Coordinates of C-alpha atoms in Angstrom, one line a residue:
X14 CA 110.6 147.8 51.4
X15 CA 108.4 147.3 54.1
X16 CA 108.7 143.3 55.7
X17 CA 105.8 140.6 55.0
X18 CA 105.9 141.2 51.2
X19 CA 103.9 138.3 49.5
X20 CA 105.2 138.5 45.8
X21 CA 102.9 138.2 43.0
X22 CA 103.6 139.1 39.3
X23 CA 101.9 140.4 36.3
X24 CA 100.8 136.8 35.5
X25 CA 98.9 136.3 39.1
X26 CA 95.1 135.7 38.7
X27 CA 92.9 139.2 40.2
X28 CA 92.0 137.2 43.3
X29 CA 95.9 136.6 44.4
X30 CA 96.4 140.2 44.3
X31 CA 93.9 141.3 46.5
X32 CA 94.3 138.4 49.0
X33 CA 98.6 139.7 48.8
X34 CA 96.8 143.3 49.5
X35 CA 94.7 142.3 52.5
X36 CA 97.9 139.6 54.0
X37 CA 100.3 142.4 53.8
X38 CA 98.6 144.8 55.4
X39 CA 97.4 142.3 57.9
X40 CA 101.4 141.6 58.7
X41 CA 102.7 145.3 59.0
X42 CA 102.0 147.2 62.5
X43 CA 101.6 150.5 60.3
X44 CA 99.2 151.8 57.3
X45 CA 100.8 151.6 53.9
X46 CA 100.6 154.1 50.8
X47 CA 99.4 152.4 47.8
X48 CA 103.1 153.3 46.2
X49 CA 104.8 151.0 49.2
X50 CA 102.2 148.6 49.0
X51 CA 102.6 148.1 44.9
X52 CA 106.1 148.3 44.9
X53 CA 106.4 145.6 48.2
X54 CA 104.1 143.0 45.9
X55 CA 105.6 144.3 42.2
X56 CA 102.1 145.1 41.1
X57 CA 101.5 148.2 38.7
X58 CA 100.7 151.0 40.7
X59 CA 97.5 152.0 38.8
X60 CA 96.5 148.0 39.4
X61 CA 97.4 148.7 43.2
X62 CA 95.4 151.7 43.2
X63 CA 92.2 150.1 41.7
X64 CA 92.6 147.1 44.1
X65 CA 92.7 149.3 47.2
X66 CA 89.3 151.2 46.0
X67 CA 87.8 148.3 45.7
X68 CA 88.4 147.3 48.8
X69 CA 88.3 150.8 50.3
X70 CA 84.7 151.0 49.4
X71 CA 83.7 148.0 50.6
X72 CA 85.2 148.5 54.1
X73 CA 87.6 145.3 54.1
X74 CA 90.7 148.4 53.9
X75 CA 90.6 152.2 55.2
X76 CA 92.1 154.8 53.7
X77 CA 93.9 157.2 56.4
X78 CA 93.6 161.3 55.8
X79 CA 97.9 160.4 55.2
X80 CA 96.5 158.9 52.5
X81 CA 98.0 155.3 53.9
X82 CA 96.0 152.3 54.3
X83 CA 95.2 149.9 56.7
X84 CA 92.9 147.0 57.2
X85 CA 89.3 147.9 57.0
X86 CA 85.8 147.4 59.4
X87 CA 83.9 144.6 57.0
X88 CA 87.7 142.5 58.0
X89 CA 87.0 143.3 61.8
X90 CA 83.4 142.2 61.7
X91 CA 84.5 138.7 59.9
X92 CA 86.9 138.2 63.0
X93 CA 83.6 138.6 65.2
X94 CA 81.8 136.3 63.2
X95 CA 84.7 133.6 63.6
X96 CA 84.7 134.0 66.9
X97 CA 81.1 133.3 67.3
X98 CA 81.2 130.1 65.3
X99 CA 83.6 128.6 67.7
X100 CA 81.7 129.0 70.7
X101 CA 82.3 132.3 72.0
X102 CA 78.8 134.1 72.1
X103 CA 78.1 133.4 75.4
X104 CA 79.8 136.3 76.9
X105 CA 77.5 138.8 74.2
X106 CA 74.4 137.7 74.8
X107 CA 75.2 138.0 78.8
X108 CA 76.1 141.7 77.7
X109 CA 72.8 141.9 75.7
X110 CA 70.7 140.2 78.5
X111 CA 72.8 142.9 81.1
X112 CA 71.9 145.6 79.0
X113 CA 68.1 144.6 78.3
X114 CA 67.5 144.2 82.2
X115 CA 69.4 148.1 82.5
X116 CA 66.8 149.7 80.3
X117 CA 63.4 147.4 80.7
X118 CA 63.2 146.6 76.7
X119 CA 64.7 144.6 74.1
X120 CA 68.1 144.6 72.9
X121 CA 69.9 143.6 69.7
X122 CA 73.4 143.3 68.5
X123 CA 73.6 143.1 64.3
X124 CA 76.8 143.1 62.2
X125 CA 76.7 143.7 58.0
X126 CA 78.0 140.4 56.3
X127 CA 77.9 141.4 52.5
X128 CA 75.1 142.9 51.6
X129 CA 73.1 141.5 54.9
X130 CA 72.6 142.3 58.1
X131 CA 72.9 139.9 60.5
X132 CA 71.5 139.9 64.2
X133 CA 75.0 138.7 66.1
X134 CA 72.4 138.5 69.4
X135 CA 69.1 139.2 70.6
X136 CA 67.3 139.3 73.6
X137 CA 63.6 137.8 73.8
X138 CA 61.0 141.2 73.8
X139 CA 57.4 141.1 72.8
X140 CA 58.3 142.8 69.7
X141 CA 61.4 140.8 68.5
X142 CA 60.0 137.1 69.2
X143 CA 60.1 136.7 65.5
X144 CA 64.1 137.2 65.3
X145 CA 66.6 134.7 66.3
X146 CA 70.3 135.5 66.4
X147 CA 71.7 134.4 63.3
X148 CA 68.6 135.6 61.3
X149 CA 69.7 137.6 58.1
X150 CA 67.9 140.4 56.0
X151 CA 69.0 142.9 53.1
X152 CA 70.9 145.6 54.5
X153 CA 67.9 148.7 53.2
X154 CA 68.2 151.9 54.5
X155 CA 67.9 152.7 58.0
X156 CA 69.2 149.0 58.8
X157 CA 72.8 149.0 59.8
X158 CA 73.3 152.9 59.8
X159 CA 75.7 152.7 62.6
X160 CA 78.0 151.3 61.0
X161 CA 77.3 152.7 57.1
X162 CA 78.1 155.7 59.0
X163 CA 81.6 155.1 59.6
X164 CA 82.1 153.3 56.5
X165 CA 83.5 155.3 52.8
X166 CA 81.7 157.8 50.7
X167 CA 80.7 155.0 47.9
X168 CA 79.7 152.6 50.7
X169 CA 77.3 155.1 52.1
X170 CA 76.0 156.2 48.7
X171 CA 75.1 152.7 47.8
X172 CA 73.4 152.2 51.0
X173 CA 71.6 155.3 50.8
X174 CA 70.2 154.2 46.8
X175 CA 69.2 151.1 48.6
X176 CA 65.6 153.1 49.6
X177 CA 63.7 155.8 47.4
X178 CA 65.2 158.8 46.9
X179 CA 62.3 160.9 49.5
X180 CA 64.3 159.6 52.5
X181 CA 67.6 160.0 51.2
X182 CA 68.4 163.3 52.9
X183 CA 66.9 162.5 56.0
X184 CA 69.3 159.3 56.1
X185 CA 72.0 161.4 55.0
X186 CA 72.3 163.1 58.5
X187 CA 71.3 159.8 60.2
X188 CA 74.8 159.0 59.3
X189 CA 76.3 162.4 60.3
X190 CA 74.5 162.6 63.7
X191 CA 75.6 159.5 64.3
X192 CA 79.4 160.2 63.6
X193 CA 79.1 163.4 65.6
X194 CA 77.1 161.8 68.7
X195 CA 77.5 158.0 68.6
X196 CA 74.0 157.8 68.7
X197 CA 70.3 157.9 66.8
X198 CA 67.2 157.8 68.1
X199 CA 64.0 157.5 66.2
X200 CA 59.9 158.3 66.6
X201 CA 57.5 155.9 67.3
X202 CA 54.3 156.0 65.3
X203 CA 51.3 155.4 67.0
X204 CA 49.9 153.3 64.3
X205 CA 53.1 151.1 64.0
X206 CA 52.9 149.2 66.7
X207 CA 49.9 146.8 65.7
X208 CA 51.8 146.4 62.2
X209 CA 55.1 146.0 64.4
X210 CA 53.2 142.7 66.4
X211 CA 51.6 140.6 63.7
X212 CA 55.1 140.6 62.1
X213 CA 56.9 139.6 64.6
X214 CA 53.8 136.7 65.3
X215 CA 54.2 135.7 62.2
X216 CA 58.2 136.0 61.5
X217 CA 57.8 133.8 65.1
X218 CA 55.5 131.4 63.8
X219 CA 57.4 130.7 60.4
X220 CA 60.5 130.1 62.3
X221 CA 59.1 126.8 63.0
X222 CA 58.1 126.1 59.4
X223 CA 61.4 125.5 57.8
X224 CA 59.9 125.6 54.1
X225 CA 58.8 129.5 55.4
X226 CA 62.5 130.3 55.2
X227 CA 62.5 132.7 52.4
X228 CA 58.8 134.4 53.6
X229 CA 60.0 134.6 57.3
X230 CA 62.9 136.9 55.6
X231 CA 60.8 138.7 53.7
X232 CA 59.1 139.5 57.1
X233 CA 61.6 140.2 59.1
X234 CA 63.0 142.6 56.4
X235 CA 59.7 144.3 56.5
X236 CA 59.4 144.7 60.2
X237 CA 62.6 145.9 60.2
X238 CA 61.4 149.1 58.0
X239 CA 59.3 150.0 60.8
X240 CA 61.0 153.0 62.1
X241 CA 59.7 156.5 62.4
X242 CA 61.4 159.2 61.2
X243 CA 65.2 160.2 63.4
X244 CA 65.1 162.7 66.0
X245 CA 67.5 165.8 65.5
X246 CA 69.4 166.7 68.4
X247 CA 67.7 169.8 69.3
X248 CA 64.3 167.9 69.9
X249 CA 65.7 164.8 71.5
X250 CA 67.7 167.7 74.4
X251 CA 64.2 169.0 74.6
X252 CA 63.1 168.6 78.3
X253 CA 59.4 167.4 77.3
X254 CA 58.4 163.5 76.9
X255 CA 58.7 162.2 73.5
X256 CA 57.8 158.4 71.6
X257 CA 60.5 156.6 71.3
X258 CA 61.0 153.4 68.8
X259 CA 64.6 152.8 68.8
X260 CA 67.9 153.8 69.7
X261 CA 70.9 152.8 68.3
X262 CA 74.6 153.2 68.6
X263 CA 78.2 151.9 66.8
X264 CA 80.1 149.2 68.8
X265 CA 83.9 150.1 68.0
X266 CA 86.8 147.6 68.1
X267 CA 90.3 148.7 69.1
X268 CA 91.5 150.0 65.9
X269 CA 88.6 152.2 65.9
X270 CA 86.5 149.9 63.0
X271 CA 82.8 150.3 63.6
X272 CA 82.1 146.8 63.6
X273 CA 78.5 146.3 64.9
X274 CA 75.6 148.2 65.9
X275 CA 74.1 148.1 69.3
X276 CA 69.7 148.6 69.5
X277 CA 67.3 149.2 72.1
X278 CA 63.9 149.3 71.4
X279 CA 61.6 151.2 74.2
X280 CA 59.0 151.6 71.8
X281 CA 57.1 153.6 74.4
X282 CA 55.3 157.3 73.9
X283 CA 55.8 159.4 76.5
X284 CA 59.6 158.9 77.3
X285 CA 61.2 161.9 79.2
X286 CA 64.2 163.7 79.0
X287 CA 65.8 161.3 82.2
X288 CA 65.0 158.6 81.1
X289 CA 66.2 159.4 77.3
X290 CA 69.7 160.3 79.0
X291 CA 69.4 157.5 80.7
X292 CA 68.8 154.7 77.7
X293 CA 71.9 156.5 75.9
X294 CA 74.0 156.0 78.8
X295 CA 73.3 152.7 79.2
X296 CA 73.3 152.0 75.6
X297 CA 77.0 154.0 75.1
X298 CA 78.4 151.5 78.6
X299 CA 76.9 148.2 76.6
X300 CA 78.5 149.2 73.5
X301 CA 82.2 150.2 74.8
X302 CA 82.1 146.9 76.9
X303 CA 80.9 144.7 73.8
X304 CA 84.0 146.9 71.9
X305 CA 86.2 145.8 74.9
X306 CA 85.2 142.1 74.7
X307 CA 86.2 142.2 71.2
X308 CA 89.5 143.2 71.2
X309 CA 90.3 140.7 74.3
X310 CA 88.8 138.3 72.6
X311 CA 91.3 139.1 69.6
X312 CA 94.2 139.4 72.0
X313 CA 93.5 136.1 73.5
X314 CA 92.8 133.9 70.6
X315 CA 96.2 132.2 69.2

């Protein structure tokens, strides 16, 4: 029987069994099967089961190809949160401001808290004066794809029903280019841009206006729909200049949990094939020292 067992009985309210769940795995250094995991709390096995699918499609457990299980992303991306509540965001948005300067544009750091997303950090651009960190919107398809990506099958389902079903393919391999590259970039449309400004003017100006609360989200959930559509990798390789809105890439913590995304927005037309290589290498640097700041920061916490 595996050590850190929590018992619980029959009797135990729902919530007590997942919370045992989530605090055992938490206290064993290896995954558990849902067999060792039932028996170690004396919970049925088909209750056990149903627990860990819960919480396997909401990211807060992962399910290993051994079919063991270990703490999931959504639990990861909490920890970041904590963190950030007791002081500690000074060394992201230093990252954020590093990167920003690197590539000449704006910058953004956003985690999923529920069904939100929420901007962690963000660096002041002409087009993201409207968005403060700590600003929240739905999470609606493209939002948050680098980490839907890397999340399970139901997760990414629900995400993908969360816009009509004409873009659902197209989203569908946003999420498998990014597990196969670490990386999506997407058009610009010419005629976005002047719709992309008075948003953000306005989302800026209602951030004064505390009884604008609920409009200024519907805003910013709105100008956060202005995307084009994602470059396949064939065209973005192509050594011609192409408009560029946004690129965007998973930031990993050390157990491998995509816990945030990472954004640039060049929003520029004629972007060559350089300096493309260039805003991904910078972008894939910011995001594995962001993911390296994590996990020291998780080390070094008591």
């Amino acid at each position: 029987m595996p050590a850190g067992k929590t018992r619980t009985t029959d009797s135990s309210p729902p919530t007590q069994r997942v919370i045992s769940i989530v605090e055992l795995l938490a206290a064993q250094p290896t995954p558990l099967t849902s067999a060792e995991i039932a028996d170690s709390l004396e919970l049925n096995r088909s209750t056990a089961g149903a627990i860990l699918a819960a919480l396997t499609e909401r990211g807060w457990v992962r399910r290993l190809p051994d079919l063991t299980y270990r703490l999931g992303p959504a639990l990861a991306a909490l920890g970041v949160r904590v963190a950030d509540s007791r002081g500690d965001r000074a060394w992201l948005n230093e990252e954020l401001e590093r990167l920003a300067e690197n590539v000449d544009c704006g910058a953004a750091l956003t985690a999923i808290d529920g069904e939100y997303l929420e901007f962690v950090a963000v660096t002041r651009d002409r087009l993201t004066v409207g968005i403060k960190s700590g600003a929240r919107i739905p999470l609606l398809a493209p939002a948050g794809a680098g980490m839907i990506a890397h999340c399970g099958p139901g997760r990414q389902q629900d995400w993908l029903e969360t816009r009509g079903p004409e873009r659902r393919d197209e989203y569908r391999e946003v999420l498998s280019t990014l597990r196969a590259t670490g990386y999506c970039a997407w058009r610009l449309e010419p005629d976005s841009l002047p719709t992309a400004r008075v948003l953000s003017d306005v989302a800026d100006h209602l951030a004064e206006h505390p009884a604008g609360k609920d409009l200024r989200g519907r805003v910013l959930a709105q100008l956060a729909t202005i995307v084009g559509s994602a470059y396949d990798q064939a065209t973005l390789d192509q050594d011609i200049q192409l408009p560029l809105s946004y690129v965007s890439a998973p930031v990993f913590d050390g157990s491998g949990h995509a816990v945030m995304e990472l954004q640039i927005g060049p929003l520029r037309m004629d972007v060559t094939r350089p300096e493309r290589r260039r805003y991904l290498a910078e972008l894939s640097a910011a995001a594995r020292r962001i993911g390296d700041g994590i996990e020291r920061k998780h080390h070094a916490r008591p």
